[in-house]
Each structure stands twice: as structure tokens, then as C-alpha cells.
Amino acid sequence: MQYNIEPRLTALLVIRMMLLLFKGQEIVTEDDIADMVYLKAVIKETLRLHPPVPLYIPDLSREDCSLDGYMILQEHNAEIDFKGQDFHFLPFGSGRRMCPGIHSATVTLEIMLSNLMYCFNWKLPAGMKEEDIDMTEEHQKEKLILVPQIA
């Protein structure tokens, strides 16, 4: 995951959380995450780069055709974003068919990630380099392995 490749970003996130949570709490609550702007930015950028569901449904041409002198073959997938919206944040869809659980999911992600970052020290396993991480994306369940450092 990206936080392993960028330990500087992980440290920055933890430092920002520690500044806000310097109250001696054991866990992060919903009230605590209201001011965590950097945490929200990390979650939004992660969802933008890696949407939880495949949102891209290909547009295939039904038959061979010519458009402005360009030949488009049957069942060709045109991957051109002709409206210039390739950087929009749409992990939950948009419009009338937008996911109704967007706010619940966002708050749950914020609380979960903040508690994971607050309660654990994250680093690569011993002997593993950043280059050894397989960043291939597949839409399937991924396993998270936590190795305790202190008993």
C-alpha cells in the first residue's frame, strides 16, 4: 500500500493526529476527526486513485464507423475522456444513482484509518524493500497481516 512506499506521508499523518489527540485518549472518536483535514485528504486521494468498485464501464462501438476521418472498428473501446473529467472524485458515483451510504462510508473510513494509524506503528516487514511490494490492483479481498513488535 502507498503508506509503506511513502513513510514520510505516514509520519506526517501520525504527527498531525498526535497534535490533535494529545489528550491521553486510547482511541479516536468521531468528534476527534472533525479537524483532521490531512486524514480526509489522504482518504479522498486514495479513493480517487483506487475506487472501491470498478466504475469504468467500457463504451464499445456497435459497428464499424468513421468519425472525422478516423476509422472506429466494431467493439472498439474508446478510452478518451472527451469532457475533461478524468480527475473528478467519483468513488461513490454521482447524480440520482449516487451511493446513499457515502457519508456513512466516509466517516467509517476516517474513524477506522485514524484508529489504525493511532494505535499501530506501521513499517515494512524485516528484510523487505519498497520495491518488493506488489502494487497490482485486483478487485478481490486483500489480506492485511499485522505483526506485533512489542508484546
Coordinates of C-alpha atoms in Angstrom, one line a residue:
M1 CA 0.0 0.0 0.0
Q2 CA 1.1 3.6 -0.6
Y3 CA 1.8 4.4 3.1
N4 CA 4.5 1.7 3.1
I5 CA 6.1 3.3 0.0
E6 CA 5.9 6.8 1.4
P7 CA 6.9 6.6 5.0
R8 CA 7.2 10.4 5.1
L9 CA 3.5 10.7 4.4
T10 CA 2.7 8.1 7.1
A11 CA 4.8 10.1 9.6
L12 CA 3.1 13.3 8.7
L13 CA -0.3 11.8 9.1
V14 CA 0.6 10.3 12.5
I15 CA 2.2 13.7 13.7
R16 CA -0.9 15.6 12.7
M17 CA -3.1 13.1 14.6
M18 CA -0.9 13.2 17.7
L19 CA -1.2 17.0 17.8
L20 CA -5.0 16.8 17.7
L21 CA -5.2 13.9 20.1
F22 CA -2.7 15.0 22.8
K23 CA -5.5 14.4 25.3
G24 CA -4.4 10.9 26.5
Q25 CA -7.2 9.1 24.7
E26 CA -6.9 5.4 23.8
I27 CA -9.0 5.6 20.6
V28 CA -10.0 8.2 18.1
T29 CA -13.7 9.2 18.1
E30 CA -16.0 10.8 15.6
D31 CA -15.6 14.2 17.4
D32 CA -11.8 14.0 17.0
I33 CA -11.8 13.5 13.2
A34 CA -13.7 16.8 12.5
D35 CA -10.4 18.8 12.4
M36 CA -8.3 16.1 10.7
V37 CA -8.0 17.7 7.3
Y38 CA -4.9 15.8 6.2
L39 CA -6.6 12.5 7.1
K40 CA -9.6 13.4 5.0
A41 CA -7.3 14.4 2.1
V42 CA -5.5 11.0 2.3
I43 CA -8.7 9.1 2.2
K44 CA -10.1 11.1 -0.7
E45 CA -7.0 10.8 -2.8
T46 CA -6.9 7.0 -2.1
L47 CA -10.5 6.6 -3.2
R48 CA -9.9 8.8 -6.3
L49 CA -6.8 6.7 -7.3
H50 CA -8.3 3.3 -6.3
P51 CA -12.1 3.3 -6.4
P52 CA -13.7 0.6 -4.2
V53 CA -15.7 -0.8 -7.2
P54 CA -14.9 -0.7 -10.9
L55 CA -16.7 2.4 -12.1
Y56 CA -15.3 2.4 -15.6
I57 CA -17.8 0.6 -17.9
P58 CA -16.4 0.5 -21.4
D59 CA -18.2 2.1 -24.3
L60 CA -18.0 -0.2 -27.2
S61 CA -18.9 0.7 -30.8
R62 CA -21.7 -1.5 -32.2
E63 CA -20.4 -1.4 -35.7
D64 CA -17.6 -0.1 -37.8
C65 CA -17.9 3.7 -38.4
S66 CA -15.9 6.7 -39.4
L67 CA -15.7 9.8 -37.2
D68 CA -14.0 12.9 -38.6
G69 CA -11.8 10.8 -40.8
Y70 CA -10.9 8.3 -38.0
M71 CA -12.0 4.7 -38.5
I72 CA -13.5 3.1 -35.4
L73 CA -13.8 -0.6 -35.5
Q74 CA -16.7 -2.7 -34.2
E75 CA -16.4 -3.4 -30.4
H76 CA -13.5 -0.9 -30.1
N77 CA -13.2 0.6 -26.6
A78 CA -12.7 4.3 -26.9
E79 CA -10.8 5.4 -23.7
I80 CA -10.8 9.1 -24.4
D81 CA -12.3 11.4 -21.8
F82 CA -13.8 13.9 -24.1
K83 CA -15.3 16.0 -21.4
G84 CA -12.1 16.5 -19.4
Q85 CA -13.4 15.0 -16.2
D86 CA -10.6 12.5 -15.6
F87 CA -9.6 14.0 -12.3
H88 CA -13.1 14.1 -10.7
F89 CA -13.7 12.4 -7.4
L90 CA -16.4 9.8 -8.1
P91 CA -15.8 6.7 -6.0
F92 CA -19.4 6.6 -4.9
G93 CA -20.9 7.5 -8.3
S94 CA -22.8 10.7 -9.0
G95 CA -26.3 12.1 -9.7
R96 CA -29.5 10.3 -8.8
R97 CA -27.9 6.9 -8.7
M98 CA -25.1 8.0 -6.3
C99 CA -24.4 5.6 -3.4
P100 CA -26.7 6.7 -0.5
G101 CA -24.1 5.4 2.0
I102 CA -21.4 7.9 1.0
H103 CA -21.5 9.8 4.3
S104 CA -21.6 6.7 6.5
A105 CA -18.8 5.1 4.5
T106 CA -16.6 8.2 4.6
V107 CA -17.0 8.6 8.4
T108 CA -16.4 4.9 8.9
L109 CA -13.2 5.0 6.8
E110 CA -12.0 8.1 8.7
I111 CA -12.5 6.5 12.1
M112 CA -11.1 3.2 11.0
L113 CA -7.9 4.6 9.4
S114 CA -7.3 7.1 12.2
N115 CA -7.5 4.4 14.8
L116 CA -5.2 2.1 12.8
M117 CA -2.7 4.9 12.4
Y118 CA -3.0 6.0 16.0
C119 CA -2.8 2.5 17.6
F120 CA -0.1 0.8 15.5
N121 CA 3.4 1.6 14.2
W122 CA 3.5 0.9 10.5
K123 CA 6.6 -0.3 8.7
L124 CA 7.6 -3.0 6.2
P125 CA 8.5 -6.5 7.4
A126 CA 12.1 -7.1 8.2
G127 CA 14.2 -7.6 5.1
M128 CA 11.5 -6.3 2.7
K129 CA 12.2 -3.4 0.5
E130 CA 9.7 -0.9 -1.0
E131 CA 10.4 -2.3 -4.5
D132 CA 9.3 -5.8 -3.3
I133 CA 5.6 -4.7 -2.8
D134 CA 3.3 -5.9 -5.5
M135 CA 1.0 -3.0 -6.3
T136 CA -1.0 -4.8 -8.9
E137 CA -4.7 -3.9 -8.5
E138 CA -7.3 -6.6 -8.5
H139 CA -10.9 -6.4 -7.3
Q140 CA -10.8 -9.1 -4.6
K141 CA -10.3 -9.4 -0.9
E142 CA -6.8 -8.5 0.2
K143 CA -5.2 -9.8 3.3
L144 CA -3.7 -7.5 5.9
I145 CA -1.1 -9.0 8.1
L146 CA -0.2 -7.3 11.3
V147 CA 2.9 -8.4 13.1
P148 CA 3.2 -7.2 16.7
Q149 CA 6.5 -5.6 17.6
I150 CA 6.1 -5.3 21.3
A151 CA 4.3 -7.9 23.4

